[in-house]
């Protein structure tokens, strides 16, 4: 990660934040040269990592744009991905290490990374949180369960926001989840989902270098067609860092969301639920508990096959009755990856986001 950022002429530091349940999360910081600017934390989506934010060049990738505006830029990583495979006591080869879903990302990873960035910066009492896909899911869940986290936030920017995927139109991914692939993974003792094997990884990089368009087709099969302009020449770079991986249990949780629109914790079955939650049904994340005074900006895509327009519309309608300052824009022809990878994302989204952020943040 730092090699990529530094090669563009930007500073980079690697940090490690430890959650209350022992997961050691890799974070990357782009510090300002003199005094720290206002901190911004960017959080990736499902099966992804912080790399997703720096795939493109300066002027195209959000972290570089934010840094050039004077922000103290932080790139987070959820437990179990490429940069967060460590724990204070558990081995990554143990089943116990992989017993998590986005519930734990919401409860632990979300507030831990916020607190670490603010503790390290120490010049500002709050930061701006920018999430993509699952990075928004854990924020909505975390803030619903613990609204006091908002005391550390200037505002929340959600790109491709997700709290429900019942209208998801990506047939490949939907079929995969409907088939219950997570049960096959568990049966085989594969508790980590989609970690690219070393042998396959090198072949993937080679294939993407030889045929960027072919590589692009594979990515689109998983994440949906993109409609913003991609830089196909960067596909071989992408293939060296994606996918970021997650736990099979997390995929199981997402599979449950396809079948049930309720924004709730993972369902382990009534008996196990009783043991874990003290009730037969999994607890619901009540969006009515979101902090009313936390400003939010949401950006969705008209062609997003994961954060489907119907699901986003339902979310926005709900939030309009809760959040006092809510801005929503549907970007024409944008799909799920375009928010981070499209070459025109700066013009379509980032410039407007940073303009509004100036009203949120002191010192910019």
mmCIF file of C-alpha atoms in Angstrom:
data_model
loop_
_atom_site.group_PDB
_atom_site.id
_atom_site.type_symbol
_atom_site.label_atom_id
_atom_site.label_comp_id
_atom_site.label_asym_id
_atom_site.label_seq_id
_atom_site.Cartn_x
_atom_site.Cartn_y
_atom_site.Cartn_z
ATOM 1 C CA UNK A 1 0.000 0.000 0.000
ATOM 2 C CA UNK A 2 2.573 2.583 1.075
ATOM 3 C CA UNK A 3 4.712 1.767 -1.962
ATOM 4 C CA UNK A 4 1.810 2.666 -4.249
ATOM 5 C CA UNK A 5 1.099 5.937 -2.444
ATOM 6 C CA UNK A 6 4.743 6.961 -2.128
ATOM 7 C CA UNK A 7 5.348 6.209 -5.815
ATOM 8 C CA UNK A 8 2.879 9.012 -6.567
ATOM 9 C CA UNK A 9 4.909 11.423 -4.435
ATOM 10 C CA UNK A 10 2.669 11.315 -1.359
ATOM 11 C CA UNK A 11 3.629 10.423 2.227
ATOM 12 C CA UNK A 12 2.389 7.218 3.810
ATOM 13 C CA UNK A 13 2.570 5.609 7.252
ATOM 14 C CA UNK A 14 1.389 2.144 8.290
ATOM 15 C CA UNK A 15 -0.460 1.920 11.617
ATOM 16 C CA UNK A 16 -2.103 -0.848 13.633
ATOM 17 C CA UNK A 17 -5.242 -0.412 15.731
ATOM 18 C CA UNK A 18 -6.310 -3.162 18.145
ATOM 19 C CA UNK A 19 -10.007 -3.757 18.746
ATOM 20 C CA UNK A 20 -11.441 -4.627 22.202
ATOM 21 C CA UNK A 21 -11.827 -8.249 21.027
ATOM 22 C CA UNK A 22 -8.194 -8.483 19.942
ATOM 23 C CA UNK A 23 -8.189 -8.001 16.160
ATOM 24 C CA UNK A 24 -5.246 -5.975 14.891
ATOM 25 C CA UNK A 25 -6.386 -3.751 12.045
ATOM 26 C CA UNK A 26 -3.947 -2.376 9.500
ATOM 27 C CA UNK A 27 -4.453 1.314 8.731
ATOM 28 C CA UNK A 28 -2.616 3.667 6.403
ATOM 29 C CA UNK A 29 -2.145 7.370 6.963
ATOM 30 C CA UNK A 30 -1.202 10.162 4.549
ATOM 31 C CA UNK A 31 0.031 12.818 7.012
ATOM 32 C CA UNK A 32 0.395 16.487 6.156
ATOM 33 C CA UNK A 33 4.023 17.722 6.169
ATOM 34 C CA UNK A 34 3.748 20.298 8.955
ATOM 35 C CA UNK A 35 0.756 20.319 11.284
ATOM 36 C CA UNK A 36 -2.034 17.725 10.942
ATOM 37 C CA UNK A 37 -5.091 18.688 8.953
ATOM 38 C CA UNK A 38 -8.635 17.596 9.812
ATOM 39 C CA UNK A 39 -8.777 13.787 9.729
ATOM 40 C CA UNK A 40 -10.803 11.818 7.182
ATOM 41 C CA UNK A 41 -11.289 8.041 7.394
ATOM 42 C CA UNK A 42 -12.113 6.103 4.207
ATOM 43 C CA UNK A 43 -13.529 2.588 4.674
ATOM 44 C CA UNK A 44 -13.739 -0.033 1.921
ATOM 45 C CA UNK A 45 -16.530 -2.415 0.968
ATOM 46 C CA UNK A 46 -17.153 -6.167 1.011
ATOM 47 C CA UNK A 47 -14.221 -8.390 -0.093
ATOM 48 C CA UNK A 48 -12.155 -5.250 -0.549
ATOM 49 C CA UNK A 49 -9.356 -3.364 1.181
ATOM 50 C CA UNK A 50 -7.906 0.123 1.479
ATOM 51 C CA UNK A 51 -6.206 -0.448 -1.885
ATOM 52 C CA UNK A 52 -9.508 0.273 -3.633
ATOM 53 C CA UNK A 53 -9.110 3.993 -2.879
ATOM 54 C CA UNK A 54 -5.692 4.377 -4.547
ATOM 55 C CA UNK A 55 -6.092 2.304 -7.720
ATOM 56 C CA UNK A 56 -6.086 5.389 -9.928
ATOM 57 C CA UNK A 57 -3.735 8.346 -10.221
ATOM 58 C CA UNK A 58 -3.676 11.656 -8.301
ATOM 59 C CA UNK A 59 -6.543 13.823 -9.431
ATOM 60 C CA UNK A 60 -8.647 10.663 -9.871
ATOM 61 C CA UNK A 61 -8.359 8.824 -6.524
ATOM 62 C CA UNK A 62 -10.158 10.324 -3.525
ATOM 63 C CA UNK A 63 -7.309 10.071 -0.961
ATOM 64 C CA UNK A 64 -4.926 12.126 -3.105
ATOM 65 C CA UNK A 65 -7.589 14.760 -3.701
ATOM 66 C CA UNK A 66 -8.346 14.985 0.030
ATOM 67 C CA UNK A 67 -4.648 15.200 0.888
ATOM 68 C CA UNK A 68 -4.107 18.028 -1.610
ATOM 69 C CA UNK A 69 -6.936 19.913 0.124
ATOM 70 C CA UNK A 70 -5.104 19.683 3.456
ATOM 71 C CA UNK A 71 -6.826 16.718 5.103
ATOM 72 C CA UNK A 72 -5.111 14.118 7.280
ATOM 73 C CA UNK A 73 -6.125 11.060 5.256
ATOM 74 C CA UNK A 74 -6.663 7.652 6.886
ATOM 75 C CA UNK A 75 -7.438 4.419 5.018
ATOM 76 C CA UNK A 76 -9.066 1.720 7.141
ATOM 77 C CA UNK A 77 -9.191 -2.065 6.819
ATOM 78 C CA UNK A 78 -11.742 -4.420 8.337
ATOM 79 C CA UNK A 79 -10.797 -7.582 10.202
ATOM 80 C CA UNK A 80 -9.795 -10.531 8.058
ATOM 81 C CA UNK A 81 -8.799 -8.689 4.899
ATOM 82 C CA UNK A 82 -5.319 -8.477 3.367
ATOM 83 C CA UNK A 83 -4.043 -5.887 5.838
ATOM 84 C CA UNK A 84 -5.892 -7.021 8.969
ATOM 85 C CA UNK A 85 -4.958 -10.670 9.427
ATOM 86 C CA UNK A 86 -3.618 -10.550 12.942
ATOM 87 C CA UNK A 87 -4.881 -10.992 16.486
ATOM 88 C CA UNK A 88 -3.508 -10.665 19.982
ATOM 89 C CA UNK A 89 -4.233 -14.317 20.845
ATOM 90 C CA UNK A 90 -5.904 -16.151 17.934
ATOM 91 C CA UNK A 91 -4.109 -17.759 15.011
ATOM 92 C CA UNK A 92 -5.413 -16.828 11.554
ATOM 93 C CA UNK A 93 -5.444 -20.588 10.867
ATOM 94 C CA UNK A 94 -7.998 -21.171 13.620
ATOM 95 C CA UNK A 95 -11.742 -21.340 13.136
ATOM 96 C CA UNK A 96 -12.195 -18.870 15.990
ATOM 97 C CA UNK A 97 -10.327 -16.091 14.175
ATOM 98 C CA UNK A 98 -12.871 -16.154 11.335
ATOM 99 C CA UNK A 99 -15.990 -16.177 13.511
ATOM 100 C CA UNK A 100 -17.170 -12.691 12.611
ATOM 101 C CA UNK A 101 -19.430 -10.821 10.222
ATOM 102 C CA UNK A 102 -20.115 -7.146 9.611
ATOM 103 C CA UNK A 103 -21.783 -7.157 13.060
ATOM 104 C CA UNK A 104 -18.329 -7.131 14.640
ATOM 105 C CA UNK A 105 -17.058 -4.625 12.090
ATOM 106 C CA UNK A 106 -19.872 -2.334 13.214
ATOM 107 C CA UNK A 107 -19.390 -2.952 16.918
ATOM 108 C CA UNK A 108 -15.585 -2.945 17.045
ATOM 109 C CA UNK A 109 -13.735 -2.059 13.811
ATOM 110 C CA UNK A 110 -15.770 1.078 13.075
ATOM 111 C CA UNK A 111 -15.276 2.867 16.427
ATOM 112 C CA UNK A 112 -11.749 1.499 16.977
ATOM 113 C CA UNK A 113 -10.377 2.966 13.761
ATOM 114 C CA UNK A 114 -12.105 6.296 14.407
ATOM 115 C CA UNK A 115 -10.660 6.479 17.919
ATOM 116 C CA UNK A 116 -7.175 5.512 16.738
ATOM 117 C CA UNK A 117 -7.083 8.178 14.035
ATOM 118 C CA UNK A 118 -8.251 10.873 16.451
ATOM 119 C CA UNK A 119 -5.825 9.765 19.161
ATOM 120 C CA UNK A 120 -2.933 9.917 16.688
ATOM 121 C CA UNK A 121 -3.932 13.253 15.204
ATOM 122 C CA UNK A 122 -4.924 14.838 18.561
ATOM 123 C CA UNK A 123 -5.431 18.261 16.930
ATOM 124 C CA UNK A 124 -9.086 17.689 16.082
ATOM 125 C CA UNK A 125 -11.962 16.283 18.165
ATOM 126 C CA UNK A 126 -13.751 14.733 15.183
ATOM 127 C CA UNK A 127 -13.226 13.281 11.717
ATOM 128 C CA UNK A 128 -15.205 12.796 8.513
ATOM 129 C CA UNK A 129 -16.143 9.177 7.816
ATOM 130 C CA UNK A 130 -16.419 8.090 4.172
ATOM 131 C CA UNK A 131 -17.658 4.551 3.584
ATOM 132 C CA UNK A 132 -18.217 2.518 0.440
ATOM 133 C CA UNK A 133 -20.657 -0.407 0.304
ATOM 134 C CA UNK A 134 -20.057 -2.546 3.423
ATOM 135 C CA UNK A 135 -18.196 0.464 4.834
ATOM 136 C CA UNK A 136 -21.604 2.178 4.973
ATOM 137 C CA UNK A 137 -23.344 -0.919 6.366
ATOM 138 C CA UNK A 138 -21.077 -1.076 9.399
ATOM 139 C CA UNK A 139 -21.505 2.660 9.946
ATOM 140 C CA UNK A 140 -25.313 2.543 9.872
ATOM 141 C CA UNK A 141 -25.283 -0.481 12.186
ATOM 142 C CA UNK A 142 -22.623 0.945 14.500
ATOM 143 C CA UNK A 143 -24.325 4.313 14.832
ATOM 144 C CA UNK A 144 -27.750 2.703 15.347
ATOM 145 C CA UNK A 145 -26.421 0.546 18.174
ATOM 146 C CA UNK A 146 -24.176 3.231 19.685
ATOM 147 C CA UNK A 147 -25.142 6.774 18.674
ATOM 148 C CA UNK A 148 -22.402 8.226 20.917
ATOM 149 C CA UNK A 149 -19.909 7.374 18.138
ATOM 150 C CA UNK A 150 -21.306 10.415 16.333
ATOM 151 C CA UNK A 151 -19.607 12.621 18.933
ATOM 152 C CA UNK A 152 -16.399 11.803 17.065
ATOM 153 C CA UNK A 153 -17.773 12.558 13.593
ATOM 154 C CA UNK A 154 -18.136 15.796 11.637
ATOM 155 C CA UNK A 155 -20.282 13.911 9.156
ATOM 156 C CA UNK A 156 -20.866 10.638 7.296
ATOM 157 C CA UNK A 157 -20.467 10.183 3.533
ATOM 158 C CA UNK A 158 -21.964 6.986 2.113
ATOM 159 C CA UNK A 159 -20.996 5.812 -1.385
ATOM 160 C CA UNK A 160 -23.164 2.967 -2.658
ATOM 161 C CA UNK A 161 -24.982 2.777 0.726
ATOM 162 C CA UNK A 162 -26.324 -0.620 1.806
ATOM 163 C CA UNK A 163 -28.636 -1.731 4.610
ATOM 164 C CA UNK A 164 -30.685 -4.100 2.438
ATOM 165 C CA UNK A 165 -29.901 -6.155 -0.682
ATOM 166 C CA UNK A 166 -33.249 -7.809 -1.331
ATOM 167 C CA UNK A 167 -33.498 -6.086 -4.738
ATOM 168 C CA UNK A 168 -29.907 -6.853 -5.718
ATOM 169 C CA UNK A 169 -29.858 -7.478 -9.456
ATOM 170 C CA UNK A 170 -26.389 -9.012 -9.825
ATOM 171 C CA UNK A 171 -27.547 -12.499 -10.818
ATOM 172 C CA UNK A 172 -24.141 -14.194 -10.439
ATOM 173 C CA UNK A 173 -23.694 -13.011 -6.865
ATOM 174 C CA UNK A 174 -27.345 -13.542 -5.995
ATOM 175 C CA UNK A 175 -27.243 -17.127 -7.292
ATOM 176 C CA UNK A 176 -24.028 -17.724 -5.381
ATOM 177 C CA UNK A 177 -25.638 -16.586 -2.148
ATOM 178 C CA UNK A 178 -28.911 -18.417 -2.847
ATOM 179 C CA UNK A 179 -26.981 -21.650 -3.343
ATOM 180 C CA UNK A 180 -25.666 -21.350 0.195
ATOM 181 C CA UNK A 181 -22.018 -21.446 -0.868
ATOM 182 C CA UNK A 182 -21.037 -20.435 2.670
ATOM 183 C CA UNK A 183 -22.235 -23.834 3.929
ATOM 184 C CA UNK A 184 -20.012 -25.604 1.394
ATOM 185 C CA UNK A 185 -17.066 -23.485 2.537
ATOM 186 C CA UNK A 186 -17.756 -24.373 6.187
ATOM 187 C CA UNK A 187 -18.172 -28.058 5.355
ATOM 188 C CA UNK A 188 -14.739 -28.024 3.746
ATOM 189 C CA UNK A 189 -13.279 -26.197 6.730
ATOM 190 C CA UNK A 190 -12.690 -23.031 4.702
ATOM 191 C CA UNK A 191 -13.469 -20.266 7.163
ATOM 192 C CA UNK A 192 -11.826 -17.537 5.081
ATOM 193 C CA UNK A 193 -13.822 -16.563 1.994
ATOM 194 C CA UNK A 194 -12.151 -15.744 -1.335
ATOM 195 C CA UNK A 195 -8.549 -15.300 -0.302
ATOM 196 C CA UNK A 196 -6.785 -15.524 -3.653
ATOM 197 C CA UNK A 197 -4.277 -18.424 -3.499
ATOM 198 C CA UNK A 198 -0.691 -17.409 -4.180
ATOM 199 C CA UNK A 199 -0.425 -19.595 -7.287
ATOM 200 C CA UNK A 200 -3.668 -18.309 -8.781
ATOM 201 C CA UNK A 201 -2.824 -14.762 -7.769
ATOM 202 C CA UNK A 202 0.312 -14.635 -9.925
ATOM 203 C CA UNK A 203 -1.621 -16.075 -12.869
ATOM 204 C CA UNK A 204 -4.378 -13.501 -12.355
ATOM 205 C CA UNK A 205 -1.834 -10.666 -12.423
ATOM 206 C CA UNK A 206 -0.296 -12.060 -15.618
ATOM 207 C CA UNK A 207 -3.692 -12.489 -17.274
ATOM 208 C CA UNK A 208 -4.724 -8.946 -16.393
ATOM 209 C CA UNK A 209 -1.464 -7.580 -17.781
ATOM 210 C CA UNK A 210 -1.964 -9.513 -21.028
ATOM 211 C CA UNK A 211 -5.688 -8.848 -21.383
ATOM 212 C CA UNK A 212 -6.993 -5.934 -19.289
ATOM 213 C CA UNK A 213 -10.412 -6.169 -20.926
ATOM 214 C CA UNK A 214 -10.705 -9.861 -19.948
ATOM 215 C CA UNK A 215 -9.720 -8.977 -16.371
ATOM 216 C CA UNK A 216 -12.315 -6.239 -16.386
ATOM 217 C CA UNK A 217 -14.977 -8.752 -17.423
ATOM 218 C CA UNK A 218 -14.211 -10.974 -14.405
ATOM 219 C CA UNK A 219 -14.476 -8.036 -12.003
ATOM 220 C CA UNK A 220 -17.759 -6.947 -13.566
ATOM 221 C CA UNK A 221 -19.178 -10.459 -13.279
ATOM 222 C CA UNK A 222 -18.733 -10.256 -9.516
ATOM 223 C CA UNK A 223 -19.474 -6.579 -8.878
ATOM 224 C CA UNK A 224 -21.751 -5.647 -11.744
ATOM 225 C CA UNK A 225 -21.227 -3.680 -14.930
ATOM 226 C CA UNK A 226 -19.466 -0.377 -14.525
ATOM 227 C CA UNK A 227 -20.548 2.593 -16.592
ATOM 228 C CA UNK A 228 -18.070 5.210 -15.460
ATOM 229 C CA UNK A 229 -14.796 5.270 -17.397
ATOM 230 C CA UNK A 230 -12.254 2.757 -16.076
ATOM 231 C CA UNK A 231 -8.504 2.873 -16.686
ATOM 232 C CA UNK A 232 -8.007 -0.629 -18.087
ATOM 233 C CA UNK A 233 -4.247 -0.162 -17.981
ATOM 234 C CA UNK A 234 -4.493 -0.327 -14.166
ATOM 235 C CA UNK A 235 -6.214 -3.732 -14.138
ATOM 236 C CA UNK A 236 -2.930 -5.605 -13.700
ATOM 237 C CA UNK A 237 -2.205 -3.428 -10.645
ATOM 238 C CA UNK A 238 -5.675 -4.154 -9.307
ATOM 239 C CA UNK A 239 -5.189 -7.895 -9.756
ATOM 240 C CA UNK A 240 -2.181 -7.819 -7.454
ATOM 241 C CA UNK A 241 -4.312 -6.529 -4.571
ATOM 242 C CA UNK A 242 -7.867 -7.785 -5.071
ATOM 243 C CA UNK A 243 -9.886 -9.438 -3.664
ATOM 244 C CA UNK A 244 -9.158 -8.410 -0.092
ATOM 245 C CA UNK A 245 -11.029 -11.387 1.397
ATOM 246 C CA UNK A 246 -13.329 -11.790 4.396
ATOM 247 C CA UNK A 247 -14.779 -14.556 6.566
ATOM 248 C CA UNK A 248 -17.215 -17.192 5.369
ATOM 249 C CA UNK A 249 -19.440 -16.188 8.282
ATOM 250 C CA UNK A 250 -19.615 -12.671 6.880
ATOM 251 C CA UNK A 251 -20.750 -14.040 3.506
ATOM 252 C CA UNK A 252 -23.377 -16.069 5.369
ATOM 253 C CA UNK A 253 -24.667 -12.860 6.944
ATOM 254 C CA UNK A 254 -24.893 -11.194 3.534
ATOM 255 C CA UNK A 255 -26.725 -14.236 2.177
ATOM 256 C CA UNK A 256 -29.317 -13.825 4.928
ATOM 257 C CA UNK A 257 -29.784 -10.198 3.852
ATOM 258 C CA UNK A 258 -30.696 -11.300 0.326
ATOM 259 C CA UNK A 259 -33.584 -13.327 1.713
ATOM 260 C CA UNK A 260 -34.714 -11.016 4.525
ATOM 261 C CA UNK A 261 -34.924 -7.206 4.204
ATOM 262 C CA UNK A 262 -34.703 -6.674 7.975
ATOM 263 C CA UNK A 263 -31.552 -4.781 8.981
ATOM 264 C CA UNK A 264 -30.509 -7.112 11.772
ATOM 265 C CA UNK A 265 -27.695 -9.028 13.370
ATOM 266 C CA UNK A 266 -26.693 -12.416 12.041
ATOM 267 C CA UNK A 267 -29.256 -15.169 12.553
ATOM 268 C CA UNK A 268 -27.704 -18.309 14.073
ATOM 269 C CA UNK A 269 -31.028 -20.105 14.585
ATOM 270 C CA UNK A 270 -33.314 -19.757 17.596
ATOM 271 C CA UNK A 271 -31.298 -21.958 19.971
ATOM 272 C CA UNK A 272 -27.950 -20.316 19.258
ATOM 273 C CA UNK A 273 -29.575 -16.881 19.109
ATOM 274 C CA UNK A 274 -30.868 -17.442 22.626
ATOM 275 C CA UNK A 275 -27.344 -18.234 23.801
ATOM 276 C CA UNK A 276 -25.738 -15.256 22.057
ATOM 277 C CA UNK A 277 -28.445 -12.579 22.184
ATOM 278 C CA UNK A 278 -30.702 -13.780 24.975
ATOM 279 C CA UNK A 279 -33.636 -14.004 22.549
ATOM 280 C CA UNK A 280 -34.816 -16.336 19.812
ATOM 281 C CA UNK A 281 -34.644 -13.771 17.017
ATOM 282 C CA UNK A 282 -31.577 -11.702 16.078
ATOM 283 C CA UNK A 283 -31.694 -8.094 17.348
ATOM 284 C CA UNK A 284 -32.699 -5.466 14.802
ATOM 285 C CA UNK A 285 -30.610 -2.390 14.006
ATOM 286 C CA UNK A 286 -33.139 0.399 14.476
ATOM 287 C CA UNK A 287 -32.287 3.299 12.180
ATOM 288 C CA UNK A 288 -34.517 5.498 14.323
ATOM 289 C CA UNK A 289 -31.676 5.429 16.849
ATOM 290 C CA UNK A 290 -29.317 7.179 14.435
ATOM 291 C CA UNK A 291 -28.090 10.559 15.730
ATOM 292 C CA UNK A 292 -30.405 13.180 14.266
ATOM 293 C CA UNK A 293 -27.772 15.903 14.219
ATOM 294 C CA UNK A 294 -25.117 13.967 12.281
ATOM 295 C CA UNK A 295 -24.894 15.360 8.711
ATOM 296 C CA UNK A 296 -25.008 12.736 5.976
ATOM 297 C CA UNK A 297 -24.239 12.696 2.268
ATOM 298 C CA UNK A 298 -25.304 9.653 0.238
ATOM 299 C CA UNK A 299 -24.366 8.854 -3.348
ATOM 300 C CA UNK A 300 -25.947 5.966 -5.208
ATOM 301 C CA UNK A 301 -25.823 4.755 -8.803
ATOM 302 C CA UNK A 302 -28.691 4.283 -11.215
ATOM 303 C CA UNK A 303 -26.984 1.118 -12.539
ATOM 304 C CA UNK A 304 -25.723 -0.289 -9.236
ATOM 305 C CA UNK A 305 -26.454 -4.034 -9.088
ATOM 306 C CA UNK A 306 -25.503 -4.377 -5.395
ATOM 307 C CA UNK A 307 -26.753 -1.155 -3.787
ATOM 308 C CA UNK A 308 -29.879 -1.401 -5.914
ATOM 309 C CA UNK A 309 -31.777 1.867 -6.582
ATOM 310 C CA UNK A 310 -34.964 0.467 -5.005
ATOM 311 C CA UNK A 311 -33.144 -0.508 -1.814
ATOM 312 C CA UNK A 312 -31.386 2.872 -1.661
ATOM 313 C CA UNK A 313 -34.672 4.716 -2.184
ATOM 314 C CA UNK A 314 -36.183 2.845 0.760
ATOM 315 C CA UNK A 315 -33.167 3.757 2.897
ATOM 316 C CA UNK A 316 -33.303 7.429 1.917
ATOM 317 C CA UNK A 317 -37.042 7.646 2.603
ATOM 318 C CA UNK A 318 -36.419 6.210 6.074
ATOM 319 C CA UNK A 319 -33.518 8.567 6.786
ATOM 320 C CA UNK A 320 -35.472 11.635 5.680
ATOM 321 C CA UNK A 321 -37.701 11.189 8.718
ATOM 322 C CA UNK A 322 -34.732 10.803 11.070
ATOM 323 C CA UNK A 323 -31.680 12.799 10.013
ATOM 324 C CA UNK A 324 -31.878 16.587 10.071
ATOM 325 C CA UNK A 325 -29.217 17.199 7.405
ATOM 326 C CA UNK A 326 -29.376 14.628 4.602
ATOM 327 C CA UNK A 327 -28.130 15.073 1.038
ATOM 328 C CA UNK A 328 -28.687 12.371 -1.573
ATOM 329 C CA UNK A 329 -27.611 12.195 -5.188
ATOM 330 C CA UNK A 330 -28.167 9.368 -7.632
ATOM 331 C CA UNK A 331 -25.355 9.418 -10.173
ATOM 332 C CA UNK A 332 -26.555 8.577 -13.659
ATOM 333 C CA UNK A 333 -25.199 5.287 -15.045
ATOM 334 C CA UNK A 334 -22.953 4.662 -12.024
ATOM 335 C CA UNK A 335 -22.481 1.068 -10.820
ATOM 336 C CA UNK A 336 -21.017 -0.257 -7.583
ATOM 337 C CA UNK A 337 -17.298 0.089 -8.261
ATOM 338 C CA UNK A 338 -17.551 3.445 -10.002
ATOM 339 C CA UNK A 339 -17.607 5.314 -6.678
ATOM 340 C CA UNK A 340 -13.961 4.370 -6.109
ATOM 341 C CA UNK A 341 -12.595 3.363 -9.520
ATOM 342 C CA UNK A 342 -14.273 5.522 -12.188
ATOM 343 C CA UNK A 343 -11.986 8.081 -13.795
ATOM 344 C CA UNK A 344 -14.749 10.693 -13.677
ATOM 345 C CA UNK A 345 -15.612 10.120 -9.986
ATOM 346 C CA UNK A 346 -13.797 13.340 -9.062
ATOM 347 C CA UNK A 347 -16.104 15.368 -11.308
ATOM 348 C CA UNK A 348 -19.237 13.369 -10.526
ATOM 349 C CA UNK A 349 -18.790 13.043 -6.747
ATOM 350 C CA UNK A 350 -15.548 14.082 -5.035
ATOM 351 C CA UNK A 351 -15.579 17.794 -5.858
ATOM 352 C CA UNK A 352 -19.116 18.162 -4.549
ATOM 353 C CA UNK A 353 -18.373 16.089 -1.450
ATOM 354 C CA UNK A 354 -15.348 18.193 -0.527
ATOM 355 C CA UNK A 355 -17.316 21.403 -1.103
ATOM 356 C CA UNK A 356 -19.970 20.277 1.383
ATOM 357 C CA UNK A 357 -17.329 18.960 3.790
ATOM 358 C CA UNK A 358 -15.972 22.504 4.141
ATOM 359 C CA UNK A 359 -19.223 23.394 5.901
ATOM 360 C CA UNK A 360 -18.749 20.474 8.291
ATOM 361 C CA UNK A 361 -15.081 20.787 9.180
ATOM 362 C CA UNK A 362 -13.203 23.454 11.064
ATOM 363 C CA UNK A 363 -9.794 24.484 9.739
ATOM 364 C CA UNK A 364 -10.356 23.890 6.012
#
